[in-house]
PDB file of C-alpha atoms in Angstrom:
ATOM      1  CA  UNK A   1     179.409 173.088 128.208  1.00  0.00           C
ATOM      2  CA  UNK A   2     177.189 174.200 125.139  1.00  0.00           C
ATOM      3  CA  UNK A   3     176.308 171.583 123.004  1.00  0.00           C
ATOM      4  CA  UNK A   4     177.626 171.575 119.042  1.00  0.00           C
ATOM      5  CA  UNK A   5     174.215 171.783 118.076  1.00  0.00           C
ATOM      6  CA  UNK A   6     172.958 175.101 119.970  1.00  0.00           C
ATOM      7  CA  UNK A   7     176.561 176.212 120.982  1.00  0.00           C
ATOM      8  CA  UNK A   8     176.333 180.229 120.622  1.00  0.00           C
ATOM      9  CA  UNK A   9     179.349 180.562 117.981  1.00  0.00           C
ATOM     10  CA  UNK A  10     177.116 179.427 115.547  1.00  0.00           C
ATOM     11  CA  UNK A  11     175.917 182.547 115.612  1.00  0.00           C
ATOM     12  CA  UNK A  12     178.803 184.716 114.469  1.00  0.00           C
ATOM     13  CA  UNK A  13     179.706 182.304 110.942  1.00  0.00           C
ATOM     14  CA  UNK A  14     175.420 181.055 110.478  1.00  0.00           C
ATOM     15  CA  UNK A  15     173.539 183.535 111.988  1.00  0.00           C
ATOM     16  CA  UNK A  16     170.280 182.368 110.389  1.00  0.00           C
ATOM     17  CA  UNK A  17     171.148 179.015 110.551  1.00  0.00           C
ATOM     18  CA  UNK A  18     168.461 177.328 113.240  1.00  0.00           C
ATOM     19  CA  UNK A  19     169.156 173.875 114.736  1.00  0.00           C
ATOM     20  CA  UNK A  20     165.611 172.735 115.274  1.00  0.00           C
ATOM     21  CA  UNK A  21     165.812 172.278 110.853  1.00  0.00           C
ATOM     22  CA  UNK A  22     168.755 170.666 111.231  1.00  0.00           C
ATOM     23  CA  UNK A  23     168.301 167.609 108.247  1.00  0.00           C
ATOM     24  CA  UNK A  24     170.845 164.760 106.996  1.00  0.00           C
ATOM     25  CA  UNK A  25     170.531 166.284 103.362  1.00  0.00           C
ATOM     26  CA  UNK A  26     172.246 169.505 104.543  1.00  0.00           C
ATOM     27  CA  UNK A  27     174.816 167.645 106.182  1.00  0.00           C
ATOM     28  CA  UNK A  28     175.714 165.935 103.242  1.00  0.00           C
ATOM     29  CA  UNK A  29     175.674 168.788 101.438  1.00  0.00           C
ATOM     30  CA  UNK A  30     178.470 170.312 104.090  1.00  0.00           C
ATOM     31  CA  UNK A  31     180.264 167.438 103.649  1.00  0.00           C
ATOM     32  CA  UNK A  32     180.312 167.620  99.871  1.00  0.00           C
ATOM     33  CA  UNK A  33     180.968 171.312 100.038  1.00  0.00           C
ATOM     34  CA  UNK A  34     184.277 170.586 102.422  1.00  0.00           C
ATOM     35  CA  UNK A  35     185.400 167.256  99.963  1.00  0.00           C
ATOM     36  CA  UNK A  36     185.547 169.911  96.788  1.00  0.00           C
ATOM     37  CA  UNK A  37     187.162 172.328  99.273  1.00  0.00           C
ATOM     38  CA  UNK A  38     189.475 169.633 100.213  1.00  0.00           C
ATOM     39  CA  UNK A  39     190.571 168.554  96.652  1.00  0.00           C
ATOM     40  CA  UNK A  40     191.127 172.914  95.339  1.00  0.00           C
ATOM     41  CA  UNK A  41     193.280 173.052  98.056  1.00  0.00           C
ATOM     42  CA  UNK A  42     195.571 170.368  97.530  1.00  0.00           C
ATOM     43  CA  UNK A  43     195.833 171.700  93.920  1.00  0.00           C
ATOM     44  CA  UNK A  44     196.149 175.104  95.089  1.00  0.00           C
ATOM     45  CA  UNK A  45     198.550 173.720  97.211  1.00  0.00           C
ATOM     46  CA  UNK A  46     200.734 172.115  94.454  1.00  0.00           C
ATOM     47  CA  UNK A  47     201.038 175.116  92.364  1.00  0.00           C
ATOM     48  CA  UNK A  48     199.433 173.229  89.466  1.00  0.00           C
ATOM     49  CA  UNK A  49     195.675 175.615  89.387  1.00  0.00           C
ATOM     50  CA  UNK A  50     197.993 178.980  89.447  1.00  0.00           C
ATOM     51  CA  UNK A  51     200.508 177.398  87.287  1.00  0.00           C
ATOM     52  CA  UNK A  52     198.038 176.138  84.688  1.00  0.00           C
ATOM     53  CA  UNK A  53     196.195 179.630  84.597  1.00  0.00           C
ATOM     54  CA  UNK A  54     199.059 181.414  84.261  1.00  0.00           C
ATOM     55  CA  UNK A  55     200.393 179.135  81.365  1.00  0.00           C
ATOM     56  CA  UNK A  56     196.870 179.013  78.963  1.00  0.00           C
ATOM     57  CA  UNK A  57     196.287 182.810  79.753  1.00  0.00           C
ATOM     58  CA  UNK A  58     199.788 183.863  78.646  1.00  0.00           C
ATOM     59  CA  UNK A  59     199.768 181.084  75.775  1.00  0.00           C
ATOM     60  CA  UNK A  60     196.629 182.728  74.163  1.00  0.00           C
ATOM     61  CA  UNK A  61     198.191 186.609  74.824  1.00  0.00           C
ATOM     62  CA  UNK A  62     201.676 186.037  73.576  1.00  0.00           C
ATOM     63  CA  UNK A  63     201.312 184.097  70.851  1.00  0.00           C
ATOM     64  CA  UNK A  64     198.125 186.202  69.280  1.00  0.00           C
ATOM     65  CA  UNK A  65     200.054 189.100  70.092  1.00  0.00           C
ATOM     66  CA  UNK A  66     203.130 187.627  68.054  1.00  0.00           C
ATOM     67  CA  UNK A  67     200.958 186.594  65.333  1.00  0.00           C
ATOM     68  CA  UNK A  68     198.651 189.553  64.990  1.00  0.00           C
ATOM     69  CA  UNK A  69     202.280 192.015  65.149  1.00  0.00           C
ATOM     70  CA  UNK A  70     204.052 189.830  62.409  1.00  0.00           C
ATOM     71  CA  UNK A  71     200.999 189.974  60.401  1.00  0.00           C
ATOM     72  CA  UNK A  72     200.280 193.385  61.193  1.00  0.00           C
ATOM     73  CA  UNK A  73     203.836 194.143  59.018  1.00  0.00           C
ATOM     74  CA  UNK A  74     202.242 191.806  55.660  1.00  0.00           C
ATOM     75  CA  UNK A  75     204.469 189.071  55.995  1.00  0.00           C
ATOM     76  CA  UNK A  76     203.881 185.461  54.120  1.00  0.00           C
ATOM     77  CA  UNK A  77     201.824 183.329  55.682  1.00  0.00           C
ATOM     78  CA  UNK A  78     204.806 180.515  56.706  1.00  0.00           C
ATOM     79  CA  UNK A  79     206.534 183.492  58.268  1.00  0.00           C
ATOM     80  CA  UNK A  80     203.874 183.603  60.318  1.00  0.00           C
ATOM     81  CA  UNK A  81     203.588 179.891  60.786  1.00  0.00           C
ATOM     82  CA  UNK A  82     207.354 179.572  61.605  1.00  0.00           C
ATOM     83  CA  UNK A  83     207.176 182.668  64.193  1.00  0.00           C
ATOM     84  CA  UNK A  84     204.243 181.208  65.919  1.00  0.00           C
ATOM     85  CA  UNK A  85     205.758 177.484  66.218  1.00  0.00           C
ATOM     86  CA  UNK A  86     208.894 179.431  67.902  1.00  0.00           C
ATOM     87  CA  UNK A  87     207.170 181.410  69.784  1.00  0.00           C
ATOM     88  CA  UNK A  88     204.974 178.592  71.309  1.00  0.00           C
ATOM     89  CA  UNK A  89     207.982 176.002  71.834  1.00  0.00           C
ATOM     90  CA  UNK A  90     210.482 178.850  73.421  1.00  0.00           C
ATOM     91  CA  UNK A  91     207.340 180.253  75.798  1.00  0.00           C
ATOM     92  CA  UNK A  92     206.356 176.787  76.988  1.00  0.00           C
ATOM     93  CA  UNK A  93     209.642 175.844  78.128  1.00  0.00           C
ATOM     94  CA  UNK A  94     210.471 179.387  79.435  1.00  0.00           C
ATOM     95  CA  UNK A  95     206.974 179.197  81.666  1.00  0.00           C
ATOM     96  CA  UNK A  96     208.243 175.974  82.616  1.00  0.00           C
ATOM     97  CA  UNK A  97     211.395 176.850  83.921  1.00  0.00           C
ATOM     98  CA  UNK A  98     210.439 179.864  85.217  1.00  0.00           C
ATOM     99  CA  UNK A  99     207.680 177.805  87.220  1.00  0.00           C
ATOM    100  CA  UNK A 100     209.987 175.082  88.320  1.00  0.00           C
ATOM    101  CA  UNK A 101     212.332 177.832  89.291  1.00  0.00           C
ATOM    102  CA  UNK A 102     210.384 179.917  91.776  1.00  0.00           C
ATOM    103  CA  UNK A 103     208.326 177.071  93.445  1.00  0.00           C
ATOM    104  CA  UNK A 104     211.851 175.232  93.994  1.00  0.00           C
ATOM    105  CA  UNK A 105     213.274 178.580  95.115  1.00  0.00           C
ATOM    106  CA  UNK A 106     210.157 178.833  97.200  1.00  0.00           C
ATOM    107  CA  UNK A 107     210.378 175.215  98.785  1.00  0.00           C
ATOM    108  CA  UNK A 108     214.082 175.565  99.886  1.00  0.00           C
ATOM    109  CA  UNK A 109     213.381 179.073 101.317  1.00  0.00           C
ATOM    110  CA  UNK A 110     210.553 177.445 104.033  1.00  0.00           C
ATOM    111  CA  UNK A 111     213.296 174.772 104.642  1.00  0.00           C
ATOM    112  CA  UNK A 112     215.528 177.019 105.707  1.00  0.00           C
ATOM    113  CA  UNK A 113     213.020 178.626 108.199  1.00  0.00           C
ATOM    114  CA  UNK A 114     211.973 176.001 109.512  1.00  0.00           C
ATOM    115  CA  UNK A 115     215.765 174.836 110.086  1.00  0.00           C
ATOM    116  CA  UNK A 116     215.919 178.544 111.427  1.00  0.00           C
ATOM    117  CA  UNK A 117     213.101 178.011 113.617  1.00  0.00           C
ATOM    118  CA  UNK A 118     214.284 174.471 115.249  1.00  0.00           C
ATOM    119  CA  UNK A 119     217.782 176.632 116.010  1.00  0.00           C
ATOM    120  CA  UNK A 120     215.384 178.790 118.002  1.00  0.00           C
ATOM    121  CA  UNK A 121     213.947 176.018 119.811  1.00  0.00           C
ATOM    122  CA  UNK A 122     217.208 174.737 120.964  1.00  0.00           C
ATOM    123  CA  UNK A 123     218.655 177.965 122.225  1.00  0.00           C
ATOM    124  CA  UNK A 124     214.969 178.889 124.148  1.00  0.00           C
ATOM    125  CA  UNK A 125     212.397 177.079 123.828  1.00  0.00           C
ATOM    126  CA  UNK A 126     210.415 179.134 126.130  1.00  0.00           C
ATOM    127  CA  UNK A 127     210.811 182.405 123.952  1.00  0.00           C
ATOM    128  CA  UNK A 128     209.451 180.273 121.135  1.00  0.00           C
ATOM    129  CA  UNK A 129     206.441 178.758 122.594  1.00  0.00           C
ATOM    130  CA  UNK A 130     205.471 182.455 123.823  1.00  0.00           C
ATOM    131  CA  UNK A 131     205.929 183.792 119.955  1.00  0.00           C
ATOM    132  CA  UNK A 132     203.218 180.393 119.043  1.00  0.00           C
ATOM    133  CA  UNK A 133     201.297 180.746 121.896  1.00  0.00           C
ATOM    134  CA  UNK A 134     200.907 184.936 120.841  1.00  0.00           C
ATOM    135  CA  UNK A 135     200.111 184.404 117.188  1.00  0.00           C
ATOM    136  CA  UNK A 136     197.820 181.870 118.459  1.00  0.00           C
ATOM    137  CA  UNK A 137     196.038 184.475 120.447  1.00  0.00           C
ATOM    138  CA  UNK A 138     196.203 187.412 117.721  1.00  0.00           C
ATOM    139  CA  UNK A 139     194.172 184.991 115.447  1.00  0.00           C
ATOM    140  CA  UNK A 140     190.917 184.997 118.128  1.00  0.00           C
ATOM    141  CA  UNK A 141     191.895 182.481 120.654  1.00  0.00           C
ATOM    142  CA  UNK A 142     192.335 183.548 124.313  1.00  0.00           C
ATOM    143  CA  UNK A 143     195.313 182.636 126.759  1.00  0.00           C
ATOM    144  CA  UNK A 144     194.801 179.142 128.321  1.00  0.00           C
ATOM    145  CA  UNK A 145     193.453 177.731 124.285  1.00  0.00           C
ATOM    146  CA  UNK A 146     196.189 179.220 122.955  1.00  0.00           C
ATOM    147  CA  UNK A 147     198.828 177.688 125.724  1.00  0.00           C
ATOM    148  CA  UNK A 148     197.065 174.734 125.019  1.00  0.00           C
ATOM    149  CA  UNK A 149     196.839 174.585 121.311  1.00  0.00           C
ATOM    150  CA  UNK A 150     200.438 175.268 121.325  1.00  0.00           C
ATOM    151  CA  UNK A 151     201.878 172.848 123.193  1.00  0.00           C
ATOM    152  CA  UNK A 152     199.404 170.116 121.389  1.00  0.00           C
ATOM    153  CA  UNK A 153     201.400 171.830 118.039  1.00  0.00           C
ATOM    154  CA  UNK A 154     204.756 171.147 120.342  1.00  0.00           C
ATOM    155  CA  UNK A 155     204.139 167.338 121.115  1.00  0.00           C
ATOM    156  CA  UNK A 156     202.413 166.831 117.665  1.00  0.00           C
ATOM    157  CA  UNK A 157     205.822 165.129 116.498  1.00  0.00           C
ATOM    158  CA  UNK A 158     207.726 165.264 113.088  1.00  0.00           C
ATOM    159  CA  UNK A 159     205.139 167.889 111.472  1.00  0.00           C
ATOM    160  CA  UNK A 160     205.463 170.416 114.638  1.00  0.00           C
ATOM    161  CA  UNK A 161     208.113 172.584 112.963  1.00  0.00           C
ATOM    162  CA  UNK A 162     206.226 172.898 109.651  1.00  0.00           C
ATOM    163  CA  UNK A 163     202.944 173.769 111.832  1.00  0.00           C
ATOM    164  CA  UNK A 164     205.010 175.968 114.032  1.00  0.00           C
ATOM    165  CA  UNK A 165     206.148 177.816 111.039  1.00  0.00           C
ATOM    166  CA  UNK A 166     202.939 178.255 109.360  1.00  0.00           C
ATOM    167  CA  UNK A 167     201.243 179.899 112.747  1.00  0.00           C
ATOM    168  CA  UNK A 168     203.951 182.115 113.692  1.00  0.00           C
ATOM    169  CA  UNK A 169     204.727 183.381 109.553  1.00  0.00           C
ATOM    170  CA  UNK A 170     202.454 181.591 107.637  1.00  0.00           C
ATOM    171  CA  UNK A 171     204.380 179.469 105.142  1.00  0.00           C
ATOM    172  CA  UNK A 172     205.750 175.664 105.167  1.00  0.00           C
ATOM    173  CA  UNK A 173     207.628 174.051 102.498  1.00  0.00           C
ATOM    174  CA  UNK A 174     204.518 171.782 102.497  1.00  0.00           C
ATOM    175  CA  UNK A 175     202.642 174.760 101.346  1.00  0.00           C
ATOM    176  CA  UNK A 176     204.673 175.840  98.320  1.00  0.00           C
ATOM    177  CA  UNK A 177     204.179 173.351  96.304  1.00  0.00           C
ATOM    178  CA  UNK A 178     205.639 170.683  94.066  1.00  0.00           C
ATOM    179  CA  UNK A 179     207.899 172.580  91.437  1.00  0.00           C
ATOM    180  CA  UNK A 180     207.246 169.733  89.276  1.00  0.00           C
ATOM    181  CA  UNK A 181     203.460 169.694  88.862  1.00  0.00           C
ATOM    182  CA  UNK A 182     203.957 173.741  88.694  1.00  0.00           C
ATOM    183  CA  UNK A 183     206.430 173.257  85.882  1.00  0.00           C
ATOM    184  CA  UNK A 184     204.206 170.463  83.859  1.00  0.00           C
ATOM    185  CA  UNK A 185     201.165 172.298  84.260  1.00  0.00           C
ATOM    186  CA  UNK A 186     202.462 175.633  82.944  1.00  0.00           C
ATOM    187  CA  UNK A 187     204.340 174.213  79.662  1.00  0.00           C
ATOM    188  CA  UNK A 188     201.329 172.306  78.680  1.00  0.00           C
ATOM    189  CA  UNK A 189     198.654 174.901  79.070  1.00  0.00           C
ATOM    190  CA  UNK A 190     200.942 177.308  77.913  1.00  0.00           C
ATOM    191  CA  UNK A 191     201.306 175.679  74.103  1.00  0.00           C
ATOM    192  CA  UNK A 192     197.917 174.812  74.452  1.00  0.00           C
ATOM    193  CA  UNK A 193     196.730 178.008  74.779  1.00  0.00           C
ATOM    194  CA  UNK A 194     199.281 179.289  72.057  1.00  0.00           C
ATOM    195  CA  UNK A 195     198.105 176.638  69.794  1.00  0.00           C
ATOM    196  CA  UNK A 196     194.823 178.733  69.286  1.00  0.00           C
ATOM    197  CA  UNK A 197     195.931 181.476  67.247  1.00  0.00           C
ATOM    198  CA  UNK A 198     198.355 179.729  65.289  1.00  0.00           C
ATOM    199  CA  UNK A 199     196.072 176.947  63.851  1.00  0.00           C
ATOM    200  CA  UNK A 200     194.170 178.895  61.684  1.00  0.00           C
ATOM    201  CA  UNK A 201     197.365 179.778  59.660  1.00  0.00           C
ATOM    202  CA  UNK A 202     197.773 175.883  59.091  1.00  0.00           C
ATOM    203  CA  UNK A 203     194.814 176.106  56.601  1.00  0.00           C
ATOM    204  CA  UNK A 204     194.328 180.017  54.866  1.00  0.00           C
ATOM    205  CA  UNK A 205     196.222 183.013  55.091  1.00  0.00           C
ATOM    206  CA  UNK A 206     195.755 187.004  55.135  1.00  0.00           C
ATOM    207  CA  UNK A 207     192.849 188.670  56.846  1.00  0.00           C
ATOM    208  CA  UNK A 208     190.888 185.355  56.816  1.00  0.00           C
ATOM    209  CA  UNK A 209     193.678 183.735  59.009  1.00  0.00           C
ATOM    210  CA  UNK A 210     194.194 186.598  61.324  1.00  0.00           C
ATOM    211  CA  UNK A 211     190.183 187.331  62.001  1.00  0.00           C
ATOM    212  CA  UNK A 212     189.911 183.420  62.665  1.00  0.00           C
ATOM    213  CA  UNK A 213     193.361 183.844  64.962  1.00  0.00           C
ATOM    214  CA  UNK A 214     191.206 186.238  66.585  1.00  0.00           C
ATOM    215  CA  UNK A 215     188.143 184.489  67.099  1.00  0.00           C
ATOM    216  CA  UNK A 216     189.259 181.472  68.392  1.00  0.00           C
ATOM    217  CA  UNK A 217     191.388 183.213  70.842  1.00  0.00           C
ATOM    218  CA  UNK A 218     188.591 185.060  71.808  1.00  0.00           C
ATOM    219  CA  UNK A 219     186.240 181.924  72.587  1.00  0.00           C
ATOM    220  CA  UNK A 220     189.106 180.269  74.146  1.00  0.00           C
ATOM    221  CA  UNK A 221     189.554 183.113  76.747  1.00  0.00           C
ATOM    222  CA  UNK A 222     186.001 183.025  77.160  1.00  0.00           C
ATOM    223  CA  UNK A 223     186.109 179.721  78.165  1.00  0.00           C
ATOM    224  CA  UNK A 224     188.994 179.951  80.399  1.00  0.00           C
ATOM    225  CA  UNK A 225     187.324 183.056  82.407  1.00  0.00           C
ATOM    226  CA  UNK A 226     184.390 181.203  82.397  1.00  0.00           C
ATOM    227  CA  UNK A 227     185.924 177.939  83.773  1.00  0.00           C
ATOM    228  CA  UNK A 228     187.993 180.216  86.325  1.00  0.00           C
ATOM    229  CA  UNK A 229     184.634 182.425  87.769  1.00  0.00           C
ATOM    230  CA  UNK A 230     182.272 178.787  87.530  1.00  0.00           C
ATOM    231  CA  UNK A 231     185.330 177.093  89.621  1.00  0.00           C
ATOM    232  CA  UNK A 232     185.454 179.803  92.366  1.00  0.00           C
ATOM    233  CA  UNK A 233     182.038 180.490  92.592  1.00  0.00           C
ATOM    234  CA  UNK A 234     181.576 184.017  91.407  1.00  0.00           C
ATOM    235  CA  UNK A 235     180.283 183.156  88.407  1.00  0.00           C
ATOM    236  CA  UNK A 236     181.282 183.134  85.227  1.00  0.00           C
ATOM    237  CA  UNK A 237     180.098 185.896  83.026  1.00  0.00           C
ATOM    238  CA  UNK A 238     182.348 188.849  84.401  1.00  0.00           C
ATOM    239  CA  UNK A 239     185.416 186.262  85.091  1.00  0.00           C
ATOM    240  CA  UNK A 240     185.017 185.439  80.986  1.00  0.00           C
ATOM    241  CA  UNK A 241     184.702 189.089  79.774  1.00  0.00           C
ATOM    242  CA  UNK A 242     187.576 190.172  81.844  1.00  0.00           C
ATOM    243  CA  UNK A 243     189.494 187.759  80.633  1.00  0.00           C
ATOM    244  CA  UNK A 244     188.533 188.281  76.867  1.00  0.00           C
ATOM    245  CA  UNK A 245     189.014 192.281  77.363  1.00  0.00           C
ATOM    246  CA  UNK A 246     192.590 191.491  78.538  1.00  0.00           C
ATOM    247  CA  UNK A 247     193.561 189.281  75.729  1.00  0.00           C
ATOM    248  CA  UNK A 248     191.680 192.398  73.011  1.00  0.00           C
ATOM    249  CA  UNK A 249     193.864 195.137  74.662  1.00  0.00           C
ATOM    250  CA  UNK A 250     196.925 193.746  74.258  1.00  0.00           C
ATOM    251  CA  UNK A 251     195.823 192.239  70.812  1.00  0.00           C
ATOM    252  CA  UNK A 252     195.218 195.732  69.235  1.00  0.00           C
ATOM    253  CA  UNK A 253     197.934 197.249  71.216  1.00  0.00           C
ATOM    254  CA  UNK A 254     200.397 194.471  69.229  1.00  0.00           C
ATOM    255  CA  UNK A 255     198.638 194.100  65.753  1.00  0.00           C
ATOM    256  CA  UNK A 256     198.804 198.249  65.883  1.00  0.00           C
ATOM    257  CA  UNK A 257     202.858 198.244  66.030  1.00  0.00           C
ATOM    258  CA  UNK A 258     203.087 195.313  63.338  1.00  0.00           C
ATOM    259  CA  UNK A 259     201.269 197.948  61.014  1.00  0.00           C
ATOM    260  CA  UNK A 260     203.552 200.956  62.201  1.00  0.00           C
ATOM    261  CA  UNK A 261     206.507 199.063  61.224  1.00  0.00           C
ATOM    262  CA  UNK A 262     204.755 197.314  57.682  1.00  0.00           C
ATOM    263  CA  UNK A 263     201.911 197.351  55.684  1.00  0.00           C
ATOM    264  CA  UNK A 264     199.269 195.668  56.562  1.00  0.00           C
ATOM    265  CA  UNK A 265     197.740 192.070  55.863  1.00  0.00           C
ATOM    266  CA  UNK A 266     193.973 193.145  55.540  1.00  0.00           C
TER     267      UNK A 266
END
């Protein structure tokens, strides 16, 4: 048997990697590297990192949007002020419930597979262990492994028919999330991220308010793509102007149709 060390599957994942420089300071680093994987998965896992995004990004675009298209039509500043406050409390909880909707929806849906898949098991469990033991071997692993692996997955106890169900279709009700954390995550970073635009109109009005609506939006998405392409490792340049070029199309797009339908503030 090859030893972990030289083993030749090194070759197909590190195929520069050379044992003989081997150190403890790379190890750690591995280890470090698989902790921080660790911890983005579990969020990833509860819903909250897609939740959250989803809430500040839409935040920032609605409520500038709102703002810039009841300006757009000249209206007084506390018009503005009152549409913004509406807009931000009635698209927080909206997010929210919508979250808390379709995680819940998705948790109960996995439950019933996996109910669905332990009726399977008790009418034949030998056509179910060849469906594991198959999508076992369509992911790499050849036939005595994959017999193997899957009757380990069999005799693993309580969590076999949540790790049945994510090799043979690749979801568990583990996996969905907590509809919860998906629910807080998105009503808080959604009237955070509406908050933005709207603050300016707290302390001036007219084209002062709306260019510092804009500005603040725009450093705001900035910081959110940037904080998004830093977090995945892509970097975060392109992540931020993406996301600032998103939230400036549909900002013109909105303030455009506020001046169709008024005169405008500047």
């Amino acid at each position: 048997m090859t030893s972990p060390a030289t083993g030749p599957e090194w070759a197909v994942l590190a195929p520069h990697w050379d044992p003989g420089e081997r150190s403890e300071q790379e190890d750690r680093a591995a280890e470090e590297e698989l902790t921080d994987l660790g911890r983005t998965a579990g969020r990833v896992a509860g819903g909250g990192i897609r939740a959250a995004v989803l809430g500040v990004n839409d935040g920032l675009v609605t409520n500038l949007c709102m703002i810039l298209g009841v300006a757009g039509a000249s209206v007084d500043a506390g018009t503005v002020r009152l549409s913004g406050l509406a807009s931000l409390v009635a698209g927080a909880l909206s997010m929210a419930a919508g979250e808390w909707v379709s995680v819940r929806s998705q948790v109960e849906v996995a439950r019933g597979m996996e109910d669905a898949l332990h009726r399977a098991w008790r009418r034949s469990p030998p056509v179910v262990m060849a469906h594991l033991t198959g999508s076992l071997r369509a992911r790499g692993l050849d036939r005595e492994t994959a017999a193997r692996a899957s009757r380990s997955v069999v005799s693993a106890g309580r969590g076999s028919r949540a790790t049945s169900l994510r090799i043979l279709y690749g979801v568990s009700a583990q996996d969905a999330g907590s509809p919860l954390v998906a629910a807080g995550s998105s009503l808080l970073l959604f009237a955070l991220g509406a908050l933005m635009p709207l603050l300016p109109w707290f302390f001036t009005e007219g084209g002062t308010a709306v260019a510092a609506s804009a500005v603040l939006t725009a450093l705001a998405s900035l910081l959110v793509g940037g904080a998004l392409g830093y977090g995945s490792g892509r970097g975060a340049g392109w992540t931020a102007l993406r996301q600032l070029l998103i939230v400036a199309a549909a900002s013109a797009i909105t303030f455009g149709l506020g001046r169709l339908a008024g005169s405008a503030v500047l």
